[in-house]
């Protein structure tokens, strides 16, 4: 149950209204499109119209800024040419094709099933126009799939691909259809034994990745897909021309970052791995930075609805770069480059009917990083916010579980599931993946990974996360850097006053409270953090959002300035995301 308003520390109109909504029982209730070369002809226009469902995003709605989301996912391509390419990839004719249908739309790609009359299928995966980096995202995923497949990781076999101009008018990957099905939402309903069976297989597959020798950090490519001017380091023993090239992760190419002349790897020195993301952000701020509001509109009241200065973030990035050399572990094993799956979540894990893993899909944006930075529990399995999980104690259901009411039992069961998964992932890793376990045991590993990620995150008007990371590093300095040859600890290059540390901590705490309340409100509305909701829930979500807005503005009607700011920065309205 939500706390009474008198006990809430925040006084933000949208947050105060969650309780009133619950009391009223509401809980019950970009880039331009591509076109084919003959688009100017009437026949081509008719073809586009007939195939519009294939070109548009139809798997859900957004309750705000929907035109922008749809535009970024709108991709017009030549359907007939894609059919030809798919048939050719398996030595068939287009006349052998029985059906062509859209089956999946994710955050970055659209997938089509091209079924043949003999019962076989080819999957075609096309990135949206908004998916970055162009060319490199597809090229790296193709090479990564081949690489991990050659090391015993079950992945789809690539049948063909293109990253250059082609008759289809789109980049694409053609691949075989894996047997089995994605676990998907069923993950949360598995029995204990079924969960353990999947977890054990995941850890064994990860152990294979941790044993692969790689020469540097970056992303994996075929050398033929990289221009001669792009730095690359050959992967020893590769007969197919595989190499480590620039980082393919989105953060390196987001917004105008793709236009920057910067060092994107590969790197064989962990110090450069740590420093390069911050240098990237400094270069972007110098070229494009300007004061702006935090991207998350719910954060803006914390900063009195004032635009944030990128120079403040510049100062934090400079401080981070001074800290970075001290974050490199003394243990050489922790600096070995390792490849991890970039998004290990239920929809990317395919299983048979008896829960044997048949494949891991979606290796887009994969990275090779030093072990101490690549380590960590996948979000699907971690439960770091729970004290019992952090103590590495085998979980048990409460003693009074059987006497609980239905809602209490559901909450206890979900808490147990989270703890169960967290505990056994760590337990299996301890037994079967020693390099990963060694990295996970490091006292400051989480803090180092957090500051590394925040330093490289694209700046969108929020300075606090990196500032708070620097506070935590300075406060834990005695455990951070390797000791000098005489056994002493080098002095921390950043000195913060207690007053400044407290100021940052107060801001960080306020933002965490906003995160908690927004998660609660999104649950009431039935939306994801970006406003996405299933088609069948759209009208209901819009109506609930309208009611929250009405009451929110009414709650501040006695303060004209606050009412104006609340209306201008309302989290669930269409807005300019770059202001």
XYZ file of C-alpha atoms in Angstrom:
579
model
C 0.000 0.000 0.000
C 1.241 3.483 -0.769
C 2.358 5.654 2.162
C 0.058 8.503 3.238
C 0.869 11.809 1.614
C 1.946 13.309 4.919
C 4.877 10.880 5.096
C 6.176 11.421 1.549
C 9.370 13.435 1.281
C 8.682 14.631 -2.264
C 6.051 17.228 -3.099
C 5.712 16.614 -6.806
C 2.183 16.736 -8.165
C 2.402 13.586 -10.322
C 3.739 11.547 -7.432
C 1.182 12.732 -4.867
C -1.630 11.503 -7.068
C -0.744 7.819 -7.187
C -2.506 7.262 -3.874
C -5.670 9.040 -4.951
C -5.718 6.965 -8.120
C -5.417 3.799 -6.085
C -8.214 4.969 -3.798
C -10.399 5.417 -6.869
C -9.668 1.837 -7.929
C -8.052 2.771 -11.229
C -5.779 -0.192 -10.709
C -8.711 -2.357 -11.557
C -9.840 -0.949 -14.289
C 14.314 10.788 -36.722
C 15.735 9.347 -39.486
C 13.844 9.599 -42.784
C 12.233 6.487 -44.145
C 13.976 4.641 -46.906
C 12.156 3.947 -50.151
C 12.886 1.725 -53.077
C 14.505 3.118 -56.156
C 11.250 3.132 -58.120
C 9.189 4.811 -55.385
C 8.231 7.612 -57.725
C 6.203 5.280 -59.897
C 2.534 4.651 -59.249
C 3.114 0.899 -59.038
C 5.738 1.343 -56.359
C 3.471 3.656 -54.382
C 0.701 1.080 -54.508
C 3.155 -1.586 -53.384
C 4.200 0.551 -50.412
C 0.579 1.087 -49.450
C -0.207 -2.612 -49.714
C 2.788 -3.514 -47.555
C 2.446 -0.687 -45.029
C 1.889 -3.087 -42.137
C 5.324 -4.561 -42.876
C 6.984 -1.139 -42.824
C 5.351 0.349 -39.730
C 5.663 -0.482 -36.037
C 2.420 -2.180 -34.970
C 3.385 -4.120 -31.821
C 2.384 -1.446 -29.316
C 1.679 2.245 -28.713
C 3.273 5.122 -26.823
C 1.136 7.431 -24.716
C 3.469 10.364 -25.423
C 5.817 11.337 -28.261
C 4.393 8.514 -30.341
C 5.035 10.152 -33.741
C 8.743 10.342 -32.940
C 8.902 6.711 -31.834
C 7.031 5.512 -34.920
C 9.122 7.616 -37.303
C 12.319 6.079 -35.972
C 10.924 2.587 -36.592
C 9.372 3.235 -40.022
C 11.335 1.339 -42.675
C 10.232 1.071 -46.288
C 12.050 -1.659 -48.218
C 11.635 -3.770 -51.333
C 9.681 -6.812 -50.212
C 10.142 -8.737 -53.445
C 13.920 -8.274 -53.367
C 14.072 -9.436 -49.756
C 12.139 -12.552 -50.731
C 14.613 -13.174 -53.557
C 17.578 -12.812 -51.210
C 16.003 -15.131 -48.639
C 15.212 -17.810 -51.223
C 18.679 -17.559 -52.741
C 20.319 -17.942 -49.304
C 18.914 -21.486 -49.058
C 19.174 -22.331 -52.772
C 15.466 -21.902 -53.421
C 13.384 -19.946 -55.891
C 10.941 -17.233 -54.857
C 8.208 -19.549 -56.116
C 9.166 -21.869 -53.248
C 8.102 -19.259 -50.698
C 4.820 -20.055 -48.980
C 4.452 -17.011 -46.713
C 6.135 -13.776 -45.651
C 5.108 -12.287 -42.324
C 6.324 -9.969 -39.611
C 6.857 -11.863 -36.363
C 8.831 -9.632 -33.972
C 9.427 -5.913 -33.447
C 11.984 -5.061 -30.792
C 13.720 -1.899 -29.728
C 16.157 -1.858 -32.644
C 15.023 -4.356 -35.286
C 12.084 -5.898 -37.131
C 12.097 -9.632 -37.865
C 10.256 -11.410 -40.691
C 9.598 -15.114 -41.149
C 9.932 -16.302 -44.754
C 8.441 -19.798 -44.806
C 9.067 -22.255 -47.621
C 6.617 -24.780 -48.989
C 8.761 -27.623 -47.643
C 8.244 -26.364 -44.082
C 11.647 -24.711 -43.616
C 12.014 -21.022 -42.722
C 14.456 -18.161 -43.100
C 14.400 -15.222 -40.718
C 15.169 -11.730 -42.013
C 16.269 -9.158 -39.428
C 16.194 -5.514 -40.519
C 17.403 -2.695 -38.234
C 15.222 0.396 -37.936
C 16.470 3.642 -39.483
C 17.072 4.892 -35.927
C 19.347 1.970 -35.032
C 22.996 2.980 -34.669
C 25.731 2.636 -35.707
C 24.762 2.267 -39.344
C 26.628 -0.584 -41.050
C 28.706 -1.427 -37.988
C 25.808 -2.695 -35.848
C 24.888 -5.319 -38.460
C 28.496 -6.082 -39.428
C 29.521 -6.635 -35.821
C 26.540 -8.820 -34.977
C 27.135 -11.055 -37.998
C 30.776 -11.554 -37.050
C 29.961 -12.034 -33.373
C 27.361 -14.709 -34.160
C 29.887 -16.625 -36.230
C 32.598 -16.211 -33.604
C 30.611 -17.444 -30.598
C 29.043 -20.218 -32.656
C 32.538 -21.490 -33.466
C 33.205 -21.672 -29.713
C 30.206 -23.819 -28.871
C 27.576 -21.167 -28.132
C 24.254 -22.071 -29.810
C 23.256 -19.162 -32.043
C 21.412 -18.820 -35.362
C 23.527 -19.556 -38.421
C 23.829 -16.495 -40.666
C 22.756 -17.268 -44.238
C 23.447 -13.856 -45.732
C 23.694 -10.171 -44.884
C 24.285 -6.739 -46.351
C 25.531 -3.498 -44.820
C 25.896 -1.597 -48.098
C 23.442 -0.226 -50.649
C 21.427 -3.038 -52.171
C 18.275 -3.827 -54.096
C 16.338 -4.291 -50.857
C 17.061 -0.681 -49.813
C 17.848 -1.755 -46.259
C 20.559 -3.404 -44.242
C 19.631 -6.947 -43.273
C 20.694 -10.264 -41.804
C 19.271 -13.557 -43.073
C 19.534 -16.398 -40.581
C 18.214 -19.828 -39.833
C 15.276 -20.275 -37.507
C 16.290 -21.810 -34.210
C 14.390 -24.781 -32.808
C 12.447 -24.192 -29.634
C 10.864 -21.003 -28.351
C 11.923 -17.970 -26.339
C 11.290 -18.328 -22.626
C 9.677 -14.893 -22.601
C 7.212 -14.171 -19.837
C 7.127 -17.852 -18.873
C 10.444 -17.276 -17.061
C 8.546 -15.827 -14.099
C 6.292 -18.883 -13.830
C 8.912 -21.635 -14.017
C 9.223 -24.103 -11.190
C 12.349 -24.019 -9.036
C 13.830 -26.991 -10.853
C 13.091 -25.534 -14.286
C 14.723 -22.230 -13.308
C 17.780 -24.018 -11.980
C 18.075 -26.054 -15.167
C 18.104 -22.898 -17.306
C 20.453 -21.043 -14.937
C 22.957 -23.884 -14.927
C 23.066 -23.953 -18.723
C 23.471 -20.169 -18.915
C 26.434 -20.257 -16.528
C 28.057 -23.096 -18.489
C 27.693 -21.105 -21.721
C 29.128 -18.009 -20.052
C 32.056 -20.103 -18.817
C 32.881 -20.909 -22.429
C 32.986 -17.202 -23.273
C 35.308 -16.472 -20.367
C 37.853 -19.036 -21.607
C 38.243 -17.482 -25.083
C 41.517 -15.630 -25.673
C 40.925 -12.222 -27.228
C 43.624 -9.659 -28.064
C 41.863 -6.396 -27.182
C 38.690 -4.617 -26.130
C 36.236 -3.360 -28.753
C 33.701 -5.234 -30.890
C 34.122 -8.197 -33.234
C 34.011 -7.791 -37.035
C 35.087 -9.389 -40.251
C 38.016 -7.287 -41.446
C 36.383 -7.117 -44.892
C 33.507 -5.087 -43.429
C 35.786 -2.365 -42.033
C 37.333 0.291 -44.228
C 41.160 0.371 -44.324
C 41.180 3.558 -42.255
C 39.395 1.951 -39.296
C 41.761 0.548 -36.625
C 41.549 -3.194 -36.090
C 43.436 -5.977 -34.314
C 43.328 -9.487 -35.785
C 41.987 -12.299 -33.625
C 44.740 -14.963 -33.526
C 43.743 -18.281 -35.003
C 40.838 -16.897 -37.005
C 40.767 -18.286 -40.523
C 37.846 -16.043 -41.543
C 39.486 -12.668 -41.058
C 37.813 -11.913 -37.736
C 39.184 -8.968 -35.825
C 38.526 -6.565 -32.974
C 37.401 -3.175 -34.253
C 35.639 -0.095 -32.836
C 33.044 -0.370 -30.094
C 29.609 -1.033 -31.601
C 27.640 -0.079 -28.464
C 25.005 2.584 -29.047
C 26.529 5.063 -26.577
C 29.512 5.526 -28.874
C 27.290 6.670 -31.761
C 24.250 8.246 -30.090
C 23.101 11.603 -31.458
C 25.919 13.501 -33.120
C 28.608 11.280 -31.587
C 28.898 9.392 -34.851
C 30.227 12.594 -36.414
C 33.122 12.935 -33.974
C 36.720 12.157 -34.916
C 37.597 10.268 -31.746
C 39.261 7.095 -30.518
C 36.621 4.323 -30.466
C 39.056 1.457 -30.025
C 40.125 -1.220 -30.238
C 42.204 -0.968 -27.053
C 44.717 -3.445 -25.666
C 45.433 -1.261 -22.617
C 42.753 -1.226 -19.874
C 43.653 2.358 -19.005
C 42.555 3.431 -22.476
C 39.379 1.359 -22.147
C 38.535 3.331 -19.017
C 39.460 6.762 -20.374
C 38.122 6.624 -23.946
C 34.377 6.824 -23.107
C 34.942 9.976 -21.050
C 37.080 11.479 -23.802
C 34.200 10.768 -26.169
C 31.765 12.708 -23.996
C 34.210 15.591 -23.580
C 34.554 15.813 -27.361
C 30.775 15.802 -27.768
C 30.287 18.547 -25.166
C 32.944 20.700 -26.836
C 31.254 20.329 -30.212
C 27.551 20.168 -29.345
C 27.014 20.691 -25.626
C 24.605 23.368 -24.411
C 22.540 23.858 -21.259
C 19.446 21.682 -21.252
C 16.850 20.178 -18.968
C 17.348 16.590 -17.768
C 15.884 14.198 -20.341
C 13.741 12.564 -17.650
C 11.130 15.249 -17.053
C 10.276 13.883 -13.618
C 13.781 14.889 -12.457
C 13.351 18.542 -13.328
C 11.685 19.736 -10.143
C 14.694 18.413 -8.198
C 16.729 21.022 -10.079
C 14.107 23.794 -9.684
C 13.191 23.495 -13.376
C 16.563 24.965 -14.389
C 18.618 23.914 -17.379
C 21.773 22.048 -16.419
C 25.202 23.236 -17.528
C 27.322 20.742 -19.510
C 30.434 22.412 -18.071
C 29.501 20.880 -14.732
C 29.600 17.458 -16.360
C 32.875 18.380 -18.056
C 34.403 18.928 -14.634
C 33.216 15.500 -13.497
C 34.600 13.849 -16.635
C 37.982 15.478 -16.048
C 37.930 14.234 -12.453
C 37.038 10.747 -13.665
C 39.927 10.710 -16.141
C 42.283 11.545 -13.263
C 40.840 8.620 -11.302
C 40.773 6.149 -14.218
C 44.401 4.903 -14.116
C 43.900 3.923 -10.466
C 40.858 1.785 -11.315
C 42.954 -0.765 -13.246
C 43.403 -3.913 -11.115
C 46.884 -5.175 -10.292
C 45.770 -8.751 -11.062
C 46.446 -9.443 -14.752
C 43.594 -11.977 -14.947
C 41.092 -9.210 -14.227
C 42.370 -7.262 -17.238
C 41.923 -10.058 -19.793
C 39.417 -9.088 -22.545
C 36.163 -11.058 -22.475
C 32.987 -11.092 -24.575
C 29.581 -11.166 -22.849
C 26.068 -11.377 -24.269
C 24.805 -7.758 -24.302
C 21.164 -8.391 -23.360
C 20.597 -11.711 -21.638
C 16.846 -11.521 -21.035
C 14.015 -14.084 -21.451
C 13.090 -13.176 -25.027
C 16.684 -13.842 -26.135
C 16.944 -17.308 -24.562
C 15.449 -20.113 -26.668
C 14.574 -23.408 -25.021
C 13.068 -26.742 -25.958
C 9.925 -28.126 -24.334
C 12.057 -29.694 -21.585
C 13.972 -26.422 -21.037
C 17.221 -27.283 -22.749
C 18.694 -24.102 -24.219
C 18.587 -24.258 -28.015
C 20.057 -20.838 -28.694
C 20.925 -17.319 -27.566
C 19.834 -14.589 -29.970
C 20.341 -10.825 -30.339
C 24.086 -10.180 -30.077
C 23.705 -6.672 -31.484
C 25.948 -4.051 -29.821
C 28.152 -6.741 -28.228
C 31.346 -5.580 -26.537
C 34.666 -7.096 -25.562
C 35.893 -5.515 -22.308
C 38.472 -6.250 -19.608
C 37.144 -8.888 -17.233
C 36.762 -6.495 -14.289
C 34.483 -4.280 -16.423
C 32.674 -7.078 -18.289
C 31.845 -8.968 -15.084
C 28.511 -8.685 -13.367
C 25.196 -10.461 -13.041
C 22.759 -10.079 -15.946
C 19.812 -7.871 -14.991
C 17.521 -10.875 -15.390
C 19.246 -12.653 -12.501
C 20.544 -9.954 -10.138
C 18.769 -8.785 -6.992
C 21.367 -6.340 -5.656
C 18.820 -4.116 -3.896
C 17.952 -6.901 -1.478
C 20.038 -7.246 1.715
C 19.515 -11.009 1.962
C 20.621 -11.531 -1.653
C 23.760 -9.489 -1.052
C 24.629 -11.705 1.919
C 24.721 -14.783 -0.367
C 22.384 -16.804 1.881
C 20.213 -19.551 0.380
C 16.651 -18.168 0.351
C 13.647 -19.705 2.045
C 9.949 -18.906 1.927
C 8.644 -17.255 5.125
C 7.592 -19.653 7.902
C 4.063 -18.241 7.806
C 3.780 -18.470 4.019
C 0.841 -20.906 4.098
C -1.197 -18.633 6.370
C -0.730 -15.494 4.267
C -3.540 -14.017 2.206
C -3.355 -14.191 -1.590
C -1.630 -10.829 -2.112
C 0.923 -11.453 0.631
C 1.700 -14.887 -0.781
C 2.227 -13.428 -4.261
C 4.662 -10.820 -2.899
C 6.516 -13.401 -0.837
C 6.689 -15.783 -3.807
C 8.123 -13.055 -6.071
C 10.674 -12.040 -3.452
C 11.696 -15.677 -3.083
C 11.994 -16.081 -6.863
C 14.329 -13.081 -7.123
C 16.479 -14.274 -4.240
C 16.483 -17.841 -5.577
C 17.719 -16.779 -9.013
C 20.350 -14.420 -7.580
C 21.698 -17.021 -5.170
C 21.946 -19.904 -7.617
C 23.406 -17.805 -10.436
C 26.223 -16.880 -8.072
C 26.485 -20.444 -6.774
C 26.748 -21.964 -10.247
C 29.231 -19.263 -11.285
C 31.385 -20.017 -8.239
C 31.490 -23.699 -9.214
C 31.779 -23.468 -13.003
C 33.154 -20.087 -14.078
C 36.147 -19.261 -11.901
C 37.319 -16.211 -13.907
C 33.897 -14.592 -13.566
C 33.574 -15.552 -9.907
C 37.006 -14.074 -9.203
C 35.869 -10.770 -10.747
C 32.528 -10.807 -8.918
C 34.309 -11.282 -5.570
C 36.248 -8.033 -5.928
C 35.119 -5.654 -3.208
C 35.042 -2.580 -5.454
C 34.019 -4.271 -8.691
C 30.464 -2.907 -8.743
C 31.666 0.625 -8.028
C 34.278 0.509 -10.786
C 31.748 -0.759 -13.320
C 29.215 1.877 -12.278
C 31.580 4.841 -12.642
C 32.867 3.456 -15.968
C 29.312 3.179 -17.310
C 28.229 6.602 -16.040
C 31.320 8.310 -17.457
C 30.552 6.940 -20.914
C 26.795 7.464 -20.810
C 25.596 10.115 -23.309
C 25.019 13.386 -21.476
C 21.352 14.423 -21.551
C 21.234 17.084 -18.894
C 21.924 14.965 -15.812
C 25.160 15.534 -13.883
C 24.423 13.764 -10.594
C 25.173 10.046 -11.302
C 28.834 10.582 -12.222
C 29.232 13.170 -9.469
C 27.969 10.673 -6.911
C 30.209 7.917 -8.306
C 33.205 10.183 -7.705
C 32.055 10.710 -4.122
C 31.818 6.946 -3.563
C 35.230 6.299 -5.119
C 36.865 8.960 -2.959
C 35.146 7.641 0.169
C 36.298 4.077 -0.580
C 39.718 5.086 -1.847
C 41.676 2.811 0.481
C 40.255 -0.220 -1.366
C 40.372 1.174 -4.920
C 43.945 1.550 -6.309
C 46.680 -1.075 -6.361
C 49.318 -0.416 -3.713
C 52.632 1.200 -4.567
C 55.789 -0.923 -4.586
C 56.456 0.081 -0.967
C 52.977 -1.048 0.076
C 51.496 2.420 0.460
C 48.270 3.532 -1.201
C 48.612 6.452 -3.649
C 46.766 9.604 -2.663
C 43.335 10.152 -4.179
C 43.675 12.772 -6.935
C 40.198 14.158 -6.172
C 39.463 15.925 -2.907
C 35.853 16.849 -2.107
C 34.627 18.814 0.864
C 32.164 17.129 3.188
C 29.630 19.794 2.282
C 29.953 19.013 -1.444
C 29.698 15.278 -0.817
C 26.522 15.821 1.190
C 25.045 18.071 -1.505
C 25.590 15.385 -4.136
C 24.242 12.670 -1.864
C 21.062 14.670 -1.212
C 20.488 15.136 -4.949
C 21.153 11.458 -5.580
C 18.685 10.444 -2.869
C 16.046 12.748 -4.326
C 16.489 11.250 -7.788
C 16.240 7.722 -6.388
C 12.937 8.668 -4.781
C 11.740 10.017 -8.111
C 12.746 6.744 -9.771
C 10.778 4.781 -7.189
C 7.671 6.913 -7.566
C 7.829 6.916 -11.360
C 8.110 3.144 -11.381
C 5.007 3.020 -9.210
C 3.086 5.446 -11.424
C 4.129 3.591 -14.587
C 2.730 0.461 -12.966
C -0.572 2.220 -12.351
C -0.690 3.360 -15.960
C 0.505 0.037 -17.345
C 3.352 1.562 -19.355
C 7.089 1.064 -19.770
C 9.526 3.797 -18.777
C 9.339 5.335 -22.269
C 5.523 5.360 -22.353
C 5.120 2.135 -24.372
C 2.059 0.000 -23.741
C 0.397 -2.943 -25.539
C -2.142 -1.964 -28.180
C -5.046 -3.261 -26.120
C -4.027 -1.123 -23.113
C -3.450 2.152 -24.959
C -6.820 3.832 -24.434
C -6.917 2.843 -20.771
C -3.383 4.151 -20.181
C -4.169 7.438 -21.926
C -7.303 7.918 -19.807
C -5.463 7.208 -16.566
C -2.693 9.612 -17.595
C -5.290 12.283 -18.364
C -6.852 11.907 -14.931
C -3.476 12.102 -13.185
C -2.688 15.258 -15.135
C -5.994 16.926 -14.230
C -5.535 16.233 -10.543
C -1.871 17.158 -10.660
C -2.591 20.615 -12.040
C -5.476 21.086 -9.621
C -3.187 20.247 -6.708
C -0.870 23.177 -7.540
C -3.514 25.625 -8.754
C -2.805 27.965 -5.832
C 0.806 28.498 -7.036
C 0.797 30.008 -10.566
C 4.532 29.465 -11.157
C 4.512 25.855 -9.969
C 1.369 25.168 -11.994
C 3.058 26.594 -15.109
C 6.202 24.501 -14.521
C 4.187 21.351 -13.776
C 2.199 21.780 -16.980
C 5.267 22.613 -19.074
C 7.274 19.619 -17.826
C 4.504 17.061 -17.327
C 6.097 13.578 -17.695
C 3.317 12.043 -19.816
C 2.793 14.778 -22.451
C 4.336 15.128 -25.881
C 7.460 17.245 -25.651
C 10.694 18.342 -27.274
C 13.143 15.727 -26.011
C 16.168 17.852 -26.903
C 15.263 21.046 -25.014
